[in-house]
XYZ file of C-alpha atoms in Angstrom:
186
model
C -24.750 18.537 41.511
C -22.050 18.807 38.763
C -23.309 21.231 36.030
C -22.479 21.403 31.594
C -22.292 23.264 29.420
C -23.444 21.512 26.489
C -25.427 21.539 22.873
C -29.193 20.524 22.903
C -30.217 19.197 19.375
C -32.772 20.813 17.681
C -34.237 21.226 13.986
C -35.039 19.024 11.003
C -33.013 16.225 9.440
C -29.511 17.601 7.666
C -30.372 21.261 8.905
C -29.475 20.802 12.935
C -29.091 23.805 15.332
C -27.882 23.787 18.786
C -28.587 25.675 21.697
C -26.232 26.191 24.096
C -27.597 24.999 27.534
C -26.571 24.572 31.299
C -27.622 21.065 32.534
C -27.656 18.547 35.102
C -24.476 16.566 34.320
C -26.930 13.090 34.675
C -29.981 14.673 32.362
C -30.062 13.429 28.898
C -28.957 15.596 26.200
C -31.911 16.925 24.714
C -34.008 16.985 28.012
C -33.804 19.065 31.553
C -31.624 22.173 31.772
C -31.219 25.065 34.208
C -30.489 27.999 31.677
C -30.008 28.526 28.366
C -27.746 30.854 27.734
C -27.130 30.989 23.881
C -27.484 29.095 20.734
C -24.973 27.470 17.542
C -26.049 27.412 13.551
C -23.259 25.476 12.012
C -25.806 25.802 8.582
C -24.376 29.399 7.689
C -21.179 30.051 6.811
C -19.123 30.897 9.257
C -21.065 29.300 11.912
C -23.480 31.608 13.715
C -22.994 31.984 16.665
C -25.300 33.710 19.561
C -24.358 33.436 23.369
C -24.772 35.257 26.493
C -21.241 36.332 27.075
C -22.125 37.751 31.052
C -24.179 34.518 31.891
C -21.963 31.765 30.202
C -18.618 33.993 31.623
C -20.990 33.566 35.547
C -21.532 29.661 34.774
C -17.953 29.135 33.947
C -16.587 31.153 36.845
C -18.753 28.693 39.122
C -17.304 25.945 37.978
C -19.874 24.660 34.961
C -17.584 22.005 32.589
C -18.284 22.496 29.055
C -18.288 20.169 26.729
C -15.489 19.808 23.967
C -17.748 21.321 20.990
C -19.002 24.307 23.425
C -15.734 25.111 24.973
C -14.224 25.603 21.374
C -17.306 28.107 21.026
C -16.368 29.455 24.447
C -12.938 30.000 23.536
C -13.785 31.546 20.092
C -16.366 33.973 21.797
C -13.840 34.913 24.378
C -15.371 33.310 27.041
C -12.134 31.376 28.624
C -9.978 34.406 27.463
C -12.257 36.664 30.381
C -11.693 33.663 32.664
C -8.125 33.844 32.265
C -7.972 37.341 32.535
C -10.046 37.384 35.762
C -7.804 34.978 36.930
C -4.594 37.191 36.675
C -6.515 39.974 38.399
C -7.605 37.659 40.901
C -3.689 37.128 41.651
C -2.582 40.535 41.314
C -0.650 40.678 37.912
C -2.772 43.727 36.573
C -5.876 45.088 37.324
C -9.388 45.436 35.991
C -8.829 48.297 33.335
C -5.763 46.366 32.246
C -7.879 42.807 31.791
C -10.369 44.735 29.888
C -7.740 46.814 27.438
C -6.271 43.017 26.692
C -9.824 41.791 26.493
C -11.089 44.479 23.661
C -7.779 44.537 21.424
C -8.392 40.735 21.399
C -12.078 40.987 20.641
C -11.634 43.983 18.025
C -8.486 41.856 16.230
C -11.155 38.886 16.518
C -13.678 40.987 14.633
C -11.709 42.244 11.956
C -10.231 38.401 11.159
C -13.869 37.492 11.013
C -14.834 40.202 8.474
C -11.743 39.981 6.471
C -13.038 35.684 5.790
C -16.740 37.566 4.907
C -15.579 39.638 2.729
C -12.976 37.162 1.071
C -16.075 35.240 0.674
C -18.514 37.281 -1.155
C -15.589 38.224 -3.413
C -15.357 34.903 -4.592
C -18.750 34.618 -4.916
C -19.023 38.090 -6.953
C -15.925 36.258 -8.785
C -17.853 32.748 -9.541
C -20.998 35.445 -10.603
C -18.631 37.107 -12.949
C -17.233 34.004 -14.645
C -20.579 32.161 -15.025
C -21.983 35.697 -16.510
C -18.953 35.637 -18.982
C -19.535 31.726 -19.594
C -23.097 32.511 -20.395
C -22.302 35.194 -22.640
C -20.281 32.963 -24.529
C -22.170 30.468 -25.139
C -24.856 32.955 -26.299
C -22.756 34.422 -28.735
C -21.717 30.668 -30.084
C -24.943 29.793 -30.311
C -25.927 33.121 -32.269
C -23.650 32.703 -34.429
C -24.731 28.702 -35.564
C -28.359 30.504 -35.516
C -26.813 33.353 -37.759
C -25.134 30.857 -40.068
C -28.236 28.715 -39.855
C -29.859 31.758 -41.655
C -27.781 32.452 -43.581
C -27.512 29.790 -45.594
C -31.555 29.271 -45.679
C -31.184 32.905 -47.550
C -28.407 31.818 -49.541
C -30.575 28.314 -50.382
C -33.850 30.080 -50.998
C -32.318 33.044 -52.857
C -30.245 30.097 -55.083
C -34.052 28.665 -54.815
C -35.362 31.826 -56.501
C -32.797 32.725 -59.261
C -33.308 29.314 -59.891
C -36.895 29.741 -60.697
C -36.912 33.063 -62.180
C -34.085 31.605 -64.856
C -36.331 28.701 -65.369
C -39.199 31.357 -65.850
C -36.801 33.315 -67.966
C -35.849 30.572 -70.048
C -39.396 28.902 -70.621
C -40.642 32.710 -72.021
C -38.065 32.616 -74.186
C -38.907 29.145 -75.337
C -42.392 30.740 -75.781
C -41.235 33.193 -77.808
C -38.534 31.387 -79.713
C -41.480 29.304 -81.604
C -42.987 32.288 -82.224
C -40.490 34.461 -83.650
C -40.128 31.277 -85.966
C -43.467 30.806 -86.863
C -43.690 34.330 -88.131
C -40.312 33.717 -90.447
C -41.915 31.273 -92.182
């Protein structure tokens, strides 16, 4: 019985997720399989990733074939990098301890590559959050300024509205008491 290692398709419509499976070479992709030993969200970003390094590392060393999507994910886990390694102890060229020192500077340079794209990331999102905060701001202060001058000149109109009336008050007393002051001359 030849054995994968393959991705089973699971989820909703534009929001797939795979898990990572062991199957019968001759079942169909989403049906029978012997073991699952992890799972794949390409949704987040980076990828998330989950996997069973000990039993995927087992079904590889027994001769599983993975598939090209899941040996990339093999590869990126480390996976075929323990294979390797195994092999050159298998042939003498170092020995356990050595496999595992080469196996944990990888991993740990690995790690930190991974963290340095996270945190590149939610710098530029902090970034984009500063700029649209400073976009915002300006457009606040453009548009409180049209409201200010908006105002402003409804003061300046209903003051010039006022003196307006208060002259035309002024002047009718003054009419009043123009005839007045010349009906008493007389």
């Amino acid at each position: 019985m030849a054995t994968k290692i393959r991705l089973q398709r699971h989820g909703r419509k534009n929001y797939a997720f795979y898990p990572i499976v062991i199957a019968d070479s001759r079942a169909p992709r989403d049906g029978r399989f012997i073991e699952r030993i992890g799972s794949y969200n390409p949704n987040t970003n980076p990828a998330t990733i989950t996997l069973n390094f000990e039993r995927a590392l087992y079904w590889v060393n027994v001769g599983a074939i993975p598939t090209e999507t899941v040996r990339s994910i093999l590869s990126r886990e480390g996976v075929m990098l323990m294979k390797h390694l195994q092999g050159g102890v298998k042939k003498g060229a170092f020995d356990e301890a050595e496999a595992q020192r080469r196996f944990d500077a990888w991993k740990s340079k690995k790690e930190q590559a991974t963290n340095a794209v996270k945190v590149s990331e939610a710098d530029k999102k902090r970034a984009a959050a500063k700029e649209r905060l400073a976009d915002e701001q300006a457009k606040n202060k453009a548009q409180a300024e049209k409201v200010a001058e908006k105002k402003a000149k409804i003061a300046a109109a209903k003051a010039e509205a006022e003196a307006a009336a208060k002259a035309e008050a002024d002047a009718a007393a003054a009419a009043e008491e123009a005839p007045a002051t010349e009906g008493a001359a007389e």
